[in-house]
PDB file of C-alpha atoms in Angstrom:
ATOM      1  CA  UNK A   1       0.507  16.609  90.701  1.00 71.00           C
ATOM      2  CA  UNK A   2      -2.532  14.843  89.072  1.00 86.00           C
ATOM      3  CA  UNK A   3      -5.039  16.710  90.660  1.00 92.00           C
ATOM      4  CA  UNK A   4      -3.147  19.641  89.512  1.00 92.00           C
ATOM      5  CA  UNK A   5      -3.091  18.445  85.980  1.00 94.00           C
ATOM      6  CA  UNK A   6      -6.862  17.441  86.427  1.00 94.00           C
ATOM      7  CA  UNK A   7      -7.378  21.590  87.329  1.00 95.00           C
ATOM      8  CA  UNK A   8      -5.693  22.644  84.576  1.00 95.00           C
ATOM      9  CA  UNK A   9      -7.757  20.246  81.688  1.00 96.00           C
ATOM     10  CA  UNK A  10     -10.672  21.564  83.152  1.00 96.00           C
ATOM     11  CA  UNK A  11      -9.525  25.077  82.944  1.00 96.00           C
ATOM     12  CA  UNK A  12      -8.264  23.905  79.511  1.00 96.00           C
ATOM     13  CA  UNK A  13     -12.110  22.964  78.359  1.00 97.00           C
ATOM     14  CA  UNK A  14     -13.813  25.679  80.028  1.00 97.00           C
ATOM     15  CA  UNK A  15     -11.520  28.116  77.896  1.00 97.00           C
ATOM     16  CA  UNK A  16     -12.684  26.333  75.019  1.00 96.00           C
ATOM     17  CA  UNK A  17     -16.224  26.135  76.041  1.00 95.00           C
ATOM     18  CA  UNK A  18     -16.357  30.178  76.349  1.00 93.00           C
ATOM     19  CA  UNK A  19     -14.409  30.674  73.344  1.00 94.00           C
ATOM     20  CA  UNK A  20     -17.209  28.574  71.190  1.00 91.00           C
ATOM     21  CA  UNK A  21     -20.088  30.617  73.247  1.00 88.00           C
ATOM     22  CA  UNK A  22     -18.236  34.137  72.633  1.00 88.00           C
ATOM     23  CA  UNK A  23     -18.483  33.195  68.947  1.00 88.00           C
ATOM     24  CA  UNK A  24     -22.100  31.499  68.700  1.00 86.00           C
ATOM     25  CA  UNK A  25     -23.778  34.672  70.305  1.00 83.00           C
ATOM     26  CA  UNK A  26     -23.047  37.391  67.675  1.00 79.00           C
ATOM     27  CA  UNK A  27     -25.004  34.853  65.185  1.00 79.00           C
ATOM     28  CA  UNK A  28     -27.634  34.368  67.698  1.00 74.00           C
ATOM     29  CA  UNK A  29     -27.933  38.134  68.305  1.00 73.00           C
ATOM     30  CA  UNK A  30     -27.969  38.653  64.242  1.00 74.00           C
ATOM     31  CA  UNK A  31     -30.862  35.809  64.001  1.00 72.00           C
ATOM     32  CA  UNK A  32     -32.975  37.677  66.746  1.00 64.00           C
TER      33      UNK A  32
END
């Protein structure tokens, strides 16, 4: 069960992580 729990943080963060990216590159594509 904790390595299952450990799987689904991680899937947690990486959600997060792309979320943050998705909505930095439309600013980087307007600077550029």
């Amino acid at each position: 069960q904790s390595s299952i729990s450990m799987v689904n943080e991680m899937n947690g963060l990486l959600m997060r992580l792309g979320q943050s990216v998705l909505s930095f590159l439309p600013s980087f594509y307007y600077k550029y």
